[in-house]
Tab-separated table of C-alpha atoms in Angstrom:
chain	number	residue	atom	x	y	z
P	1	MET	CA	26.849	14.232	0.141
P	2	LYS	CA	26.004	10.641	-0.683
P	3	VAL	CA	22.359	10.185	-1.657
P	4	TYR	CA	20.602	6.837	-1.976
P	5	ALA	CA	17.255	6.610	-3.789
P	6	ALA	CA	14.870	3.763	-4.593
P	7	SER	CA	11.260	3.136	-5.522
P	8	ILE	CA	8.441	0.597	-5.129
P	9	GLN	CA	5.096	1.784	-6.498
P	10	THR	CA	1.626	0.493	-7.083
P	11	GLU	CA	-1.882	1.534	-6.091
P	12	THR	CA	-3.797	-1.479	-4.800
P	13	ASN	CA	-7.493	-1.920	-5.501
P	14	THR	CA	-8.305	-4.467	-2.819
P	15	PHE	CA	-11.630	-5.196	-4.528
P	16	SER	CA	-9.967	-6.343	-7.744
P	17	PRO	CA	-9.969	-10.130	-8.227
P	18	VAL	CA	-6.640	-9.999	-10.102
P	19	PRO	CA	-3.505	-9.860	-7.880
P	20	THR	CA	-0.708	-7.447	-8.770
P	21	SER	CA	1.787	-10.044	-9.902
P	22	TYR	CA	5.551	-10.039	-10.251
P	23	GLU	CA	5.035	-9.960	-14.029
P	24	MET	CA	2.929	-6.777	-13.776
P	25	PHE	CA	5.805	-4.972	-12.068
P	26	GLU	CA	8.374	-6.294	-14.514
P	27	GLU	CA	6.434	-5.226	-17.613
P	28	THR	CA	5.379	-1.793	-16.332
P	29	TYR	CA	8.585	-0.231	-14.996
P	30	LYS	CA	11.876	-1.551	-13.682
P	31	THR	CA	15.246	0.200	-13.596
P	32	PHE	CA	18.463	-0.049	-11.608
P	33	ARG	CA	21.380	2.328	-11.095
P	34	GLY	CA	19.863	5.350	-12.767
P	35	GLN	CA	18.658	3.932	-16.053
P	36	ASP	CA	15.675	6.320	-15.894
P	37	LEU	CA	17.474	8.963	-17.936
P	38	ILE	CA	17.842	6.600	-20.899
P	39	ASN	CA	14.102	6.487	-21.574
P	40	PRO	CA	12.322	8.556	-18.898
P	41	ASN	CA	8.630	7.919	-18.254
P	42	PHE	CA	6.008	8.907	-15.693
P	43	TRP	CA	6.954	6.245	-13.154
P	44	GLY	CA	10.568	7.371	-13.120
P	45	ALA	CA	9.973	11.129	-13.233
P	46	PRO	CA	10.919	11.690	-9.559
P	47	MET	CA	14.082	9.649	-9.987
P	48	VAL	CA	15.084	11.726	-13.013
P	49	ALA	CA	14.540	14.882	-10.933
P	50	PHE	CA	16.685	13.438	-8.132
P	51	GLN	CA	19.486	12.605	-10.574
P	52	LYS	CA	19.481	16.078	-12.096
P	53	LEU	CA	19.630	17.791	-8.702
P	54	ALA	CA	22.388	15.466	-7.540
P	55	ASN	CA	24.392	16.534	-10.587
P	56	PHE	CA	23.630	20.196	-9.849
P	57	TYR	CA	24.813	19.908	-6.238
P	58	GLU	CA	27.675	17.565	-7.196
P	59	ASP	CA	26.313	14.990	-4.763
P	60	THR	CA	27.157	11.312	-5.088
P	61	TYR	CA	23.911	9.743	-6.243
P	62	VAL	CA	23.253	6.008	-5.992
P	63	GLU	CA	19.961	4.742	-7.345
P	64	GLY	CA	18.803	1.313	-6.275
P	65	LEU	CA	15.991	-0.783	-7.666
P	66	CYS	CA	12.961	1.109	-8.972
P	67	VAL	CA	9.806	-0.855	-9.820
P	68	ALA	CA	6.180	0.030	-10.477
P	69	ALA	CA	3.013	-1.762	-11.537
P	70	GLU	CA	-0.283	-0.545	-12.931
P	71	PRO	CA	-2.971	-0.728	-10.221
P	72	ALA	CA	-4.607	-4.111	-9.697
P	73	GLY	CA	-5.507	-6.357	-6.760
P	74	THR	CA	-3.619	-7.181	-3.565
P	75	VAL	CA	0.105	-7.785	-4.059
P	76	PRO	CA	1.290	-11.301	-3.155
P	77	LYS	CA	3.320	-11.269	0.062
P	78	LYS	CA	6.466	-12.660	-1.530
P	79	VAL	CA	6.389	-10.165	-4.405
P	80	TYR	CA	6.437	-7.209	-2.019
P	81	GLU	CA	8.959	-8.754	0.359
P	82	ASN	CA	11.350	-9.754	-2.430
P	83	TYR	CA	11.431	-6.241	-3.907
P	84	ARG	CA	11.707	-4.655	-0.444
P	85	ASP	CA	14.535	-6.931	0.623
P	86	GLU	CA	16.428	-6.462	-2.654
P	87	ILE	CA	16.466	-2.703	-2.066
P	88	LEU	CA	17.421	-3.078	1.595
P	89	GLN	CA	20.303	-5.392	0.729
P	90	ASP	CA	21.571	-2.909	-1.846
P	91	LEU	CA	21.209	0.016	0.571
P	92	LYS	CA	23.136	-1.883	3.233
P	93	ALA	CA	25.984	-2.412	0.782
P	94	GLN	CA	26.062	1.342	0.043
P	95	LEU	CA	26.271	2.512	3.664
P	96	PRO	CA	27.196	5.008	4.922
P	97	VAL	CA	24.908	7.450	3.148
P	98	ASP	CA	23.957	11.019	4.056
P	99	MET	CA	20.301	10.894	3.048
P	100	VAL	CA	17.707	8.545	1.559
P	101	LEU	CA	14.992	9.457	-0.949
P	102	LEU	CA	12.077	7.087	-1.556
P	103	ASN	CA	9.632	7.381	-4.436
P	104	LEU	CA	6.559	5.465	-3.240
P	105	HIS	CA	2.828	5.496	-3.879
P	106	GLY	CA	1.186	5.291	-0.476
P	107	ALA	CA	-1.690	2.934	-1.293
P	108	MET	CA	0.156	-0.331	-1.847
P	109	VAL	CA	-1.417	-3.289	-0.046
P	110	ALA	CA	0.100	-6.777	0.068
P	111	GLU	CA	-0.960	-9.983	1.750
P	112	GLN	CA	-0.381	-9.422	5.500
P	113	TYR	CA	0.731	-5.814	4.829
P	114	ASP	CA	-2.000	-3.156	4.812
P	115	ASP	CA	0.700	-0.465	4.954
P	116	CYS	CA	3.534	-1.525	2.652
P	117	GLU	CA	5.011	1.969	2.573
P	118	GLY	CA	5.099	2.272	6.354
P	119	ASP	CA	6.731	-1.134	6.612
P	120	PHE	CA	9.295	-0.288	3.936
P	121	ILE	CA	10.227	3.098	5.430
P	122	ALA	CA	10.580	1.461	8.868
P	123	HIS	CA	13.012	-1.116	7.467
P	124	VAL	CA	15.038	1.653	5.831
P	125	ARG	CA	15.089	3.550	9.131
P	126	GLN	CA	16.344	0.479	10.954
P	127	LEU	CA	19.230	0.234	8.490
P	128	VAL	CA	20.355	3.870	8.382
P	129	GLY	CA	19.606	4.876	11.976
P	130	ASN	CA	17.889	7.956	13.373
P	131	ASP	CA	20.470	10.533	12.250
P	132	ILE	CA	20.112	10.001	8.497
P	133	PRO	CA	17.149	11.877	6.969
P	134	ILE	CA	14.599	9.939	4.924
P	135	GLY	CA	12.513	11.920	2.441
P	136	VAL	CA	9.468	10.328	0.816
P	137	GLU	CA	7.421	11.385	-2.202
P	138	LEU	CA	3.876	10.002	-2.305
P	139	ASP	CA	0.961	10.033	-4.676
P	140	LEU	CA	-1.881	12.092	-3.198
P	141	HIS	CA	-4.088	8.965	-3.401
P	142	THR	CA	-2.331	7.513	-0.386
P	143	HIS	CA	-3.487	5.939	2.855
P	144	LEU	CA	-1.409	8.162	5.129
P	145	THR	CA	-0.449	6.272	8.296
P	146	ASP	CA	1.178	7.145	11.610
P	147	LYS	CA	3.960	4.696	10.799
P	148	MET	CA	4.875	6.537	7.596
P	149	MET	CA	5.000	9.878	9.402
P	150	GLN	CA	6.946	8.513	12.381
P	151	GLN	CA	9.610	6.807	10.277
P	152	ALA	CA	10.143	9.476	7.588
P	153	ASP	CA	11.666	12.894	8.249
P	154	LEU	CA	9.649	14.493	5.454
P	155	ILE	CA	6.744	13.351	3.283
P	156	ILE	CA	5.652	15.396	0.278
P	157	ALA	CA	2.667	14.303	-1.814
P	158	PHE	CA	1.661	15.411	-5.287
P	159	LYS	CA	-0.560	18.476	-5.185
P	160	LEU	CA	-2.266	18.034	-8.542
P	161	TYR	CA	-4.797	15.547	-9.903
P	162	PRO	CA	-4.166	14.942	-12.805
P	163	HIS	CA	-0.622	14.392	-11.535
P	164	THR	CA	1.300	16.908	-13.625
P	165	ASP	CA	3.546	18.087	-10.767
P	166	VAL	CA	5.415	14.864	-9.979
P	167	ALA	CA	8.859	16.250	-10.850
P	168	ASP	CA	8.194	19.544	-9.026
P	169	ARG	CA	7.401	17.723	-5.799
P	170	ALA	CA	10.502	15.548	-6.215
P	171	GLU	CA	12.659	18.659	-6.493
P	172	GLU	CA	11.140	20.081	-3.301
P	173	LEU	CA	11.770	16.806	-1.508
P	174	TYR	CA	15.416	16.737	-2.577
P	175	HIS	CA	16.062	20.348	-1.521
P	176	PHE	CA	14.463	20.029	1.924
P	177	THR	CA	15.844	16.578	2.733
P	178	ARG	CA	19.285	17.878	1.799
P	179	LYS	CA	18.797	20.830	4.171
P	180	ILE	CA	17.867	18.402	6.940
P	181	ALA	CA	21.096	16.491	6.281
P	182	LEU	CA	23.463	19.458	5.885
P	183	GLU	CA	21.928	22.191	8.014
P	184	ARG	CA	20.183	20.002	10.573
P	185	LEU	CA	16.859	21.565	9.623
P	186	ASP	CA	14.470	20.292	12.302
P	187	LEU	CA	10.807	19.840	11.427
P	188	GLN	CA	7.475	19.486	13.179
P	189	HIS	CA	4.540	17.801	11.527
P	190	ALA	CA	0.810	17.660	12.110
P	191	CYS	CA	-1.845	15.561	10.421
P	192	TYR	CA	-5.559	16.349	10.414
P	193	ASP	CA	-8.207	13.764	9.557
P	194	CYS	CA	-10.764	15.381	7.225
P	195	GLN	CA	-13.228	12.522	7.878
P	196	MET	CA	-14.186	12.096	4.230
P	197	ILE	CA	-13.316	10.098	1.132
P	198	ASN	CA	-13.957	11.087	-2.473
P	199	LEU	CA	-12.232	12.033	-5.705
P	200	PHE	CA	-10.941	15.614	-5.690
P	201	PRO	CA	-9.855	16.757	-9.180
P	202	THR	CA	-7.647	19.781	-8.621
P	203	GLY	CA	-8.414	21.509	-11.905
P	204	ILE	CA	-12.047	22.070	-10.948
P	205	SER	CA	-13.627	24.362	-8.343
P	206	PRO	CA	-13.645	24.341	-5.371
P	207	VAL	CA	-10.561	22.125	-5.069
P	208	LYS	CA	-8.576	24.205	-7.569
P	209	GLU	CA	-8.816	27.308	-5.395
P	210	PHE	CA	-8.003	25.245	-2.301
P	211	ILE	CA	-4.769	23.944	-3.846
P	212	ASP	CA	-3.853	27.462	-4.982
P	213	GLN	CA	-4.248	28.530	-1.364
P	214	LEU	CA	-1.915	25.755	-0.125
P	215	ILE	CA	0.742	26.793	-2.615
P	216	MET	CA	0.501	30.437	-1.515
P	217	LEU	CA	0.745	29.460	2.154
P	218	GLU	CA	3.930	27.503	1.478
P	219	LYS	CA	5.349	30.487	-0.379
P	220	ASP	CA	4.328	33.267	1.994
P	221	ASP	CA	4.427	31.733	5.493
P	222	PRO	CA	8.027	31.405	6.763
P	223	LYS	CA	7.021	28.815	9.363
P	224	ILE	CA	5.618	26.382	6.805
P	225	ILE	CA	7.868	23.975	4.912
P	226	SER	CA	5.259	21.837	3.163
P	227	ILE	CA	1.513	21.203	3.003
P	228	SER	CA	0.032	18.078	1.425
P	229	PHE	CA	-3.653	17.462	0.822
P	230	ILE	CA	-3.934	13.681	0.959
P	231	HIS	CA	-7.013	12.606	-1.005
P	232	GLY	CA	-6.958	8.929	-0.023
P	233	PHE	CA	-7.755	6.035	-2.359
P	234	ILE	CA	-11.406	4.999	-2.391
P	235	TRP	CA	-10.820	1.407	-3.484
P	236	GLY	CA	-8.388	0.349	-0.763
P	237	ASP	CA	-10.028	-1.454	2.151
P	238	VAL	CA	-7.683	-0.342	4.932
P	239	SER	CA	-8.190	1.284	8.314
P	240	ASP	CA	-6.393	4.517	7.371
P	241	LEU	CA	-8.624	5.242	4.367
P	242	GLY	CA	-9.574	8.878	3.951
P	243	ALA	CA	-8.570	12.451	3.166
P	244	LYS	CA	-6.044	14.175	5.420
P	245	ILE	CA	-3.992	17.356	5.645
P	246	LEU	CA	-0.275	16.978	6.402
P	247	VAL	CA	1.679	20.076	7.433
P	248	TYR	CA	5.412	20.424	8.121
P	249	THR	CA	6.809	23.472	9.900
P	250	GLU	CA	10.299	24.518	10.937
P	251	LYS	CA	10.762	23.564	14.585
P	252	LYS	CA	12.683	26.676	15.627
P	253	LEU	CA	9.702	28.779	14.466
P	254	ASP	CA	7.080	26.332	15.777
P	255	PRO	CA	8.742	24.672	18.790
P	256	ASP	CA	5.643	22.961	20.180
P	257	GLY	CA	4.093	22.060	16.813
P	258	LEU	CA	0.894	23.896	17.666
P	259	TYR	CA	1.098	26.112	14.598
P	260	ALA	CA	1.355	23.089	12.298
P	261	ALA	CA	-1.654	21.548	14.028
P	262	LYS	CA	-3.612	24.811	13.758
P	263	ILE	CA	-2.962	25.155	10.015
P	264	ALA	CA	-3.764	21.489	9.350
P	265	ALA	CA	-7.065	21.714	11.236
P	266	LYS	CA	-8.055	24.993	9.584
P	267	LEU	CA	-7.394	23.645	6.100
P	268	GLY	CA	-9.028	20.314	6.871
P	269	ASP	CA	-12.206	21.983	8.083
P	270	GLN	CA	-12.166	24.266	5.055
P	271	ILE	CA	-12.039	21.461	2.487
P	272	TYR	CA	-14.608	19.468	4.460
P	273	SER	CA	-16.997	22.431	4.330
P	274	VAL	CA	-17.171	22.227	0.515
P	275	ARG	CA	-17.461	18.434	0.365
P	276	GLU	CA	-20.899	18.443	-1.301
P	277	GLN	CA	-19.479	20.429	-4.210
P	278	THR	CA	-16.925	17.688	-4.862
P	279	ARG	CA	-19.425	14.909	-5.582
P	280	VAL	CA	-18.638	13.027	-8.792
P	281	ASN	CA	-21.502	12.870	-11.280
P	282	LEU	CA	-21.454	9.872	-13.603
P	283	LEU	CA	-23.796	9.005	-16.461
P	284	SER	CA	-25.300	5.575	-16.874
P	285	VAL	CA	-24.536	3.689	-20.079
P	286	GLU	CA	-28.167	4.209	-21.120
P	287	ALA	CA	-27.875	7.974	-20.604
P	288	LEU	CA	-24.678	8.030	-22.643
P	289	ILE	CA	-26.344	6.249	-25.563
P	290	ALA	CA	-29.239	8.709	-25.441
P	291	LYS	CA	-26.795	11.640	-25.483
P	292	LEU	CA	-24.807	10.261	-28.411
P	293	SER	CA	-27.986	9.470	-30.337
P	294	GLN	CA	-29.399	12.966	-29.875
P	295	THR	CA	-26.188	14.989	-30.305
P	296	LYS	CA	-24.460	15.979	-33.523
P	297	GLY	CA	-20.859	17.050	-33.924
P	298	GLY	CA	-18.199	16.463	-31.339
P	299	PRO	CA	-15.962	15.027	-30.272
P	300	ILE	CA	-17.600	14.219	-26.949
P	301	VAL	CA	-14.885	12.734	-24.739
P	302	VAL	CA	-16.256	9.909	-22.606
P	303	ALA	CA	-14.403	8.379	-19.659
P	304	ASP	CA	-15.133	4.713	-18.962
P	305	PHE	CA	-14.663	5.471	-15.286
P	306	SER	CA	-15.202	2.127	-13.581
P	307	ASP	CA	-12.856	0.120	-15.822
P	308	ASN	CA	-9.948	2.543	-15.567
P	309	PRO	CA	-6.678	0.584	-15.203
P	310	GLY	CA	-5.393	3.547	-13.206
P	311	LEU	CA	-7.655	2.576	-10.312
P	312	GLY	CA	-7.344	-1.186	-10.707
P	313	GLY	CA	-9.701	-1.934	-13.603
P	314	MET	CA	-8.522	-4.530	-16.081
P	315	GLY	CA	-9.158	-2.277	-19.076
P	316	ASP	CA	-11.042	-4.902	-21.066
P	317	ALA	CA	-14.657	-4.151	-20.091
P	318	THR	CA	-17.051	-4.076	-23.044
P	319	PHE	CA	-20.235	-2.548	-21.607
P	320	ILE	CA	-19.958	0.760	-23.480
P	321	LEU	CA	-18.743	-0.822	-26.719
P	322	HIS	CA	-21.612	-3.328	-26.697
P	323	ALA	CA	-24.098	-0.486	-26.192
P	324	ILE	CA	-22.577	1.598	-29.007
P	325	LEU	CA	-22.715	-1.298	-31.449
P	326	ASP	CA	-26.234	-2.337	-30.411
P	327	ALA	CA	-27.472	1.247	-30.920
P	328	LYS	CA	-25.759	1.374	-34.341
P	329	ILE	CA	-23.883	4.545	-33.407
P	330	GLY	CA	-20.874	5.208	-35.628
P	331	ASN	CA	-17.800	7.422	-35.911
P	332	VAL	CA	-16.634	6.622	-32.383
P	333	VAL	CA	-13.066	5.784	-31.363
P	334	PHE	CA	-12.234	3.589	-28.343
P	335	ALA	CA	-8.905	3.915	-26.549
P	336	THR	CA	-8.152	1.277	-25.506
P	337	ILE	CA	-9.262	-2.289	-24.863
P	338	TYR	CA	-6.610	-4.457	-23.240
P	339	ASP	CA	-6.516	-7.840	-24.965
P	340	PRO	CA	-3.054	-9.248	-25.775
P	341	SER	CA	-4.443	-12.382	-27.423
P	342	VAL	CA	-6.463	-10.379	-29.955
P	343	VAL	CA	-3.418	-8.200	-30.657
P	344	GLU	CA	-1.419	-11.317	-31.515
P	345	GLU	CA	-4.203	-12.565	-33.804
P	346	ALA	CA	-4.096	-9.264	-35.678
P	347	TYR	CA	-0.331	-9.361	-36.136
P	348	LEU	CA	-0.543	-12.909	-37.463
P	349	ALA	CA	-3.253	-11.890	-39.942
P	350	GLY	CA	-1.597	-8.680	-41.128
P	351	LEU	CA	-2.585	-5.148	-42.097
P	352	GLY	CA	-5.778	-4.776	-44.127
P	353	LYS	CA	-7.190	-8.189	-43.260
P	354	THR	CA	-10.658	-8.699	-41.803
P	355	ILE	CA	-10.735	-11.300	-39.035
P	356	ALA	CA	-13.286	-12.716	-36.613
P	357	ILE	CA	-12.403	-11.660	-33.075
P	358	SER	CA	-13.646	-12.261	-29.553
P	359	LEU	CA	-12.642	-8.964	-27.953
P	360	GLY	CA	-12.404	-8.086	-24.263
P	361	GLY	CA	-14.577	-9.442	-21.486
P	362	LYS	CA	-11.956	-11.924	-20.365
P	363	PHE	CA	-11.563	-11.157	-16.646
P	364	GLY	CA	-14.983	-12.170	-15.360
P	365	PRO	CA	-18.400	-10.536	-14.858
P	366	LEU	CA	-16.980	-7.046	-14.240
P	367	SER	CA	-15.497	-7.133	-17.744
P	368	GLY	CA	-18.784	-7.890	-19.490
P	369	LYS	CA	-19.149	-10.280	-22.415
P	370	PRO	CA	-16.621	-10.451	-25.268
P	371	ILE	CA	-17.422	-8.578	-28.486
P	372	GLN	CA	-17.935	-11.108	-31.270
P	373	ALA	CA	-17.294	-9.252	-34.523
P	374	ASN	CA	-15.618	-9.201	-37.883
P	375	ALA	CA	-12.953	-6.513	-37.554
P	376	THR	CA	-10.735	-4.945	-40.213
P	377	ILE	CA	-7.114	-4.284	-39.266
P	378	LYS	CA	-6.467	-0.622	-40.150
P	379	PHE	CA	-3.122	0.019	-38.440
P	380	LEU	CA	-0.446	-1.831	-36.461
P	381	ASN	CA	1.944	-0.169	-34.014
P	382	PRO	CA	4.530	-2.486	-32.422
P	383	GLN	CA	5.401	0.021	-29.673
P	384	LEU	CA	2.487	2.332	-28.998
P	385	THR	CA	3.227	5.119	-26.514
P	386	GLN	CA	1.357	8.044	-25.014
P	387	THR	CA	2.533	11.261	-23.397
P	388	PHE	CA	1.752	12.422	-19.889
P	389	SER	CA	3.346	15.477	-18.290
P	390	GLU	CA	5.923	15.558	-21.114
P	391	LEU	CA	6.966	11.970	-20.394
P	392	SER	CA	6.393	8.834	-22.417
P	393	LEU	CA	4.328	5.870	-21.219
P	394	PRO	CA	4.318	2.530	-23.053
P	395	LEU	CA	1.127	0.792	-24.196
P	396	GLY	CA	2.794	-2.179	-25.864
P	397	LYS	CA	1.904	-3.706	-29.206
P	398	ALA	CA	-1.339	-2.278	-30.541
P	399	VAL	CA	-3.809	-2.667	-33.381
P	400	ALA	CA	-6.534	-0.346	-34.683
P	401	PHE	CA	-9.653	-2.224	-35.770
P	402	GLU	CA	-12.639	-0.879	-37.665
P	403	ILE	CA	-15.962	-2.365	-36.574
P	404	ASN	CA	-19.202	-0.981	-38.033
P	405	GLY	CA	-17.705	2.448	-38.707
P	406	ASN	CA	-16.008	2.710	-35.313
P	407	MET	CA	-12.281	2.577	-34.557
P	408	ILE	CA	-11.204	0.387	-31.649
P	409	ILE	CA	-7.609	0.432	-30.413
P	410	VAL	CA	-6.584	-2.834	-28.758
P	411	ASN	CA	-3.280	-3.049	-26.904
P	412	ALA	CA	-1.092	-5.558	-25.098
P	413	LEU	CA	0.125	-3.526	-22.094
P	414	ARG	CA	-2.535	-2.487	-19.604
P	415	SER	CA	-2.670	1.251	-18.874
P	416	GLN	CA	-5.131	4.044	-18.395
P	417	ILE	CA	-5.334	6.621	-21.176
P	418	TYR	CA	-3.737	10.010	-20.600
P	419	ALA	CA	-3.426	11.747	-23.941
P	420	PRO	CA	-4.784	12.065	-27.495
P	421	ASP	CA	-1.502	10.857	-28.978
P	422	THR	CA	-2.586	7.364	-27.936
P	423	ILE	CA	-5.042	7.697	-30.810
P	424	THR	CA	-3.099	9.806	-33.296
P	425	ASN	CA	-0.120	7.448	-32.948
P	426	MET	CA	-2.469	4.854	-34.470
P	427	GLN	CA	-3.071	7.122	-37.493
P	428	ILE	CA	-6.618	7.972	-36.359
P	429	SER	CA	-7.878	11.552	-36.644
P	430	LEU	CA	-9.745	13.139	-33.742
P	431	SER	CA	-11.450	16.347	-34.876
P	432	ASP	CA	-14.009	14.587	-37.071
P	433	LYS	CA	-15.082	12.020	-34.463
P	434	HIS	CA	-18.499	12.024	-32.818
P	435	ALA	CA	-17.128	10.583	-29.579
P	436	ILE	CA	-13.859	9.423	-28.050
P	437	ILE	CA	-14.115	6.747	-25.344
P	438	VAL	CA	-11.121	6.514	-22.992
P	439	LYS	CA	-10.336	4.117	-20.165
P	440	SER	CA	-9.649	6.737	-17.515
P	441	SER	CA	-11.220	8.620	-14.621
P	442	GLU	CA	-9.533	12.023	-14.421
P	443	HIS	CA	-5.984	11.996	-15.776
P	444	PHE	CA	-7.262	12.213	-19.350
P	445	ARG	CA	-8.758	15.643	-18.698
P	446	ALA	CA	-5.470	17.558	-18.781
P	447	ALA	CA	-4.758	16.662	-22.413
P	448	PHE	CA	-8.226	16.004	-23.850
P	449	ALA	CA	-10.008	19.132	-22.583
P	450	SER	CA	-8.746	21.316	-25.417
P	451	ILE	CA	-10.208	19.082	-28.140
P	452	ALA	CA	-13.462	18.042	-26.441
P	453	SER	CA	-16.830	19.577	-27.253
P	454	GLU	CA	-17.951	18.082	-23.937
P	455	ILE	CA	-16.513	15.747	-21.305
P	456	VAL	CA	-18.651	13.126	-19.566
P	457	ARG	CA	-17.824	10.243	-17.266
P	458	VAL	CA	-19.751	6.989	-17.317
P	459	SER	CA	-20.397	4.413	-14.617
P	460	THR	CA	-20.260	0.777	-15.643
P	461	PRO	CA	-19.986	-2.399	-13.561
P	462	GLY	CA	-16.376	-2.558	-12.453
P	463	VAL	CA	-13.882	-2.362	-9.621
P	464	GLY	CA	-14.004	1.454	-9.788
P	465	ASN	CA	-17.428	1.663	-8.194
P	466	MET	CA	-18.236	5.274	-7.203
P	467	ASP	CA	-21.240	4.277	-5.097
P	468	ILE	CA	-19.062	4.853	-2.047
P	469	LYS	CA	-21.832	4.237	0.484
P	470	ASN	CA	-22.211	0.678	-0.757
P	471	ILE	CA	-18.561	-0.304	-1.181
P	472	PRO	CA	-18.152	-3.359	1.109
P	473	TYR	CA	-15.365	-2.080	3.369
P	474	LYS	CA	-14.380	-4.499	6.128
P	475	ASN	CA	-11.378	-2.755	7.682
P	476	LEU	CA	-12.669	0.817	7.883
P	477	LYS	CA	-13.504	1.548	11.529
P	478	ARG	CA	-13.867	5.358	11.385
P	479	GLU	CA	-16.873	7.325	10.211
P	480	LEU	CA	-16.295	9.086	6.883
P	481	TRP	CA	-18.470	11.217	4.627
P	482	PRO	CA	-20.300	10.255	2.405
P	483	ILE	CA	-20.559	6.788	3.978
P	484	ASN	CA	-21.763	8.319	7.236
P	485	LYS	CA	-23.524	11.544	8.144
P	486	ILE	CA	-21.011	13.492	10.222
């Protein structure tokens, strides 16, 4: 068996004013010919799983270009096309192959391409022909399109949010795509539109029990190959926005596909019926300050929801930090503020120095105003990393500042915050803190829950606006809850 694998990943916030540039891809994740095993991280986790299974099966594994960028605005047309065409050229040179595995996101939008993944899969299909199976792993925050489903033999999305099952889903994809290639396993698929859009954390009821049910169905029902609950991505202005259920069945057991359609509809109606219980409750900045002022102990873990780089925020918004400083609240740690220029100033000054900084607030009104302060340099880390799902993620050069009794971590590589080691790797203790502010929406929960006295999420001005009814969609033509009453 000759297996070809490749990857293009980003999650596009079409409301972000900052395009996802070539440089953003290059600095976040780029490998070629299986370099993922040298220093594996979250972006390459599926590729590592593919490599290990190829070794197990003694398959010939060829890994093409793999690139990823932190979420930001619309990808320039040439950036997407250049990466796509580089992979296609490499794949063409490797033909013939027996199967193709693609590690994609599902919510990548480029200029003139609302469905980058569908376009990419279609180009791969044109190259390899109809007899070579194409398996695709997607993030559950995808805009699932007819084109993706028509061009791929099998699509498997993450089941968990936070995404701690990325490698597990990759292993499933490899096994089943290999069966399609070797045993001519024939599949049916059905997709059901749930007619809603929201965030659906899978560690919290009622979504937790729903995901448990999907996993049991896959295990116990011989007709079912795979079930994916597609959450959709709120901040992508595309026509296919929204939650969906995707079911694959074995064709010899479901020859007309009616069983797949029945299961998809049943599950879709079930998750829709509990939609009101999935509403996301966010505090205002004013309510957060009141809570911190009136509460002793901690640490209270606070998510700066709207400026989360993981949904396209720039990670340099200062609204919460300004409020903390104005209220003279102390013993708070911030992780992190993205500001490469301030990081460089700190490295030039050196450890222990106190310098005047203009911190954050550099990407326009949604970033707030810069913090003007005298800050003491408490720690420098030239290669700060954090751990997510047992894999390492880089945060670049970083500095820990002390400002008015608070610790602020400033870094040079934009990323959401996943884990407490972001902070402890800067020699900052956690247990004695009153509050920990993280630039994240949900992924932080998996690692921070065990140390938090309480977890709250805060709404600030930003591209991660959770007032879904008032998001200015232009391309959405269907009615979806909670935008419409259905």
